[in-house]
Amino acid sequence: MDYKVTNKDEFIKLIQSELLTSAEVAEELQITRQALSSLVKRGKLLPVKEMLFLREDVAARKEAAKELQSKYRPYDE
């Protein structure tokens, strides 16, 4: 994805819309902070800087988790 920012206001708007804190990621993925830390350590999610994540990376991880859940825990559906 390409991002074009020409001024500070656009930059702030971009950051607010595209970056998630670790707490927001844990909520979005419905996991604990410990589970999030494990995802980071295993390279499944890459923080942009000290537990800040791009929304598109979190969305991709959410989809991967759905696929894994349906494969390994079909009885949860």
Coordinates of C-alpha atoms in Angstrom, one line a residue:
M1 CA 0.0 0.0 0.0
D2 CA 1.3 3.4 -0.9
Y3 CA 1.0 6.4 1.5
K4 CA 1.3 9.9 0.4
V5 CA 1.6 12.6 3.0
T6 CA 2.2 16.3 2.2
N7 CA 1.8 17.9 5.6
K8 CA 1.6 17.3 9.3
D9 CA -2.2 17.1 9.5
E10 CA -2.3 14.4 6.8
F11 CA 0.5 12.5 8.7
I12 CA -1.4 12.6 11.9
K13 CA -4.6 11.5 10.2
L14 CA -2.7 8.7 8.5
I15 CA -1.2 7.5 11.8
Q16 CA -4.5 7.7 13.6
S17 CA -6.3 5.6 10.9
E18 CA -3.5 3.1 10.1
L19 CA -1.6 2.3 13.3
L20 CA -2.9 0.3 16.2
T21 CA -1.6 0.0 19.7
S22 CA -0.9 -3.4 21.3
A23 CA -4.1 -3.1 23.3
E24 CA -6.1 -2.3 20.2
V25 CA -4.5 -5.3 18.4
A26 CA -5.3 -7.6 21.3
E27 CA -8.9 -6.4 21.3
E28 CA -9.2 -6.7 17.5
L29 CA -7.8 -10.3 17.5
Q30 CA -9.6 -11.2 20.7
I31 CA -6.4 -12.4 22.4
T32 CA -4.4 -11.6 25.5
R33 CA -1.4 -9.3 25.6
Q34 CA 0.7 -12.4 26.3
A35 CA -0.7 -14.1 23.2
L36 CA 0.2 -10.9 21.2
S37 CA 3.7 -11.0 22.6
S38 CA 4.0 -14.6 21.4
L39 CA 2.8 -13.6 17.9
V40 CA 5.5 -10.9 17.8
K41 CA 8.3 -13.3 19.1
R42 CA 7.3 -15.9 16.5
G43 CA 7.3 -13.3 13.7
K44 CA 3.6 -13.7 13.0
L45 CA 3.0 -9.9 13.5
L46 CA 5.7 -7.3 13.0
P47 CA 5.4 -4.1 15.2
V48 CA 6.2 -0.9 13.4
K49 CA 7.8 0.5 16.5
E50 CA 7.5 -0.8 20.0
M51 CA 4.1 -2.5 19.8
L52 CA 2.6 -0.3 17.1
F53 CA 1.1 -2.2 14.2
L54 CA -0.3 -1.5 10.7
R55 CA -4.0 -2.1 10.5
E56 CA -3.5 -4.1 7.2
D57 CA -1.1 -6.5 9.0
V58 CA -3.6 -7.1 11.8
A59 CA -6.4 -7.7 9.3
A60 CA -4.2 -10.3 7.5
R61 CA -3.4 -12.0 10.8
K62 CA -7.1 -12.1 11.7
E63 CA -7.9 -13.8 8.4
A64 CA -5.1 -16.3 8.9
A65 CA -6.3 -17.1 12.4
K66 CA -9.8 -17.7 11.1
E67 CA -8.5 -20.2 8.6
L68 CA -6.4 -22.0 11.2
Q69 CA -9.3 -22.1 13.6
S70 CA -11.6 -23.7 11.0
K71 CA -8.9 -26.2 10.2
Y72 CA -7.8 -27.1 13.7
R73 CA -10.9 -26.3 15.8
P74 CA -13.9 -27.0 13.5
Y75 CA -16.0 -27.8 16.6
D76 CA -15.8 -24.2 17.7
E77 CA -17.9 -23.0 14.8

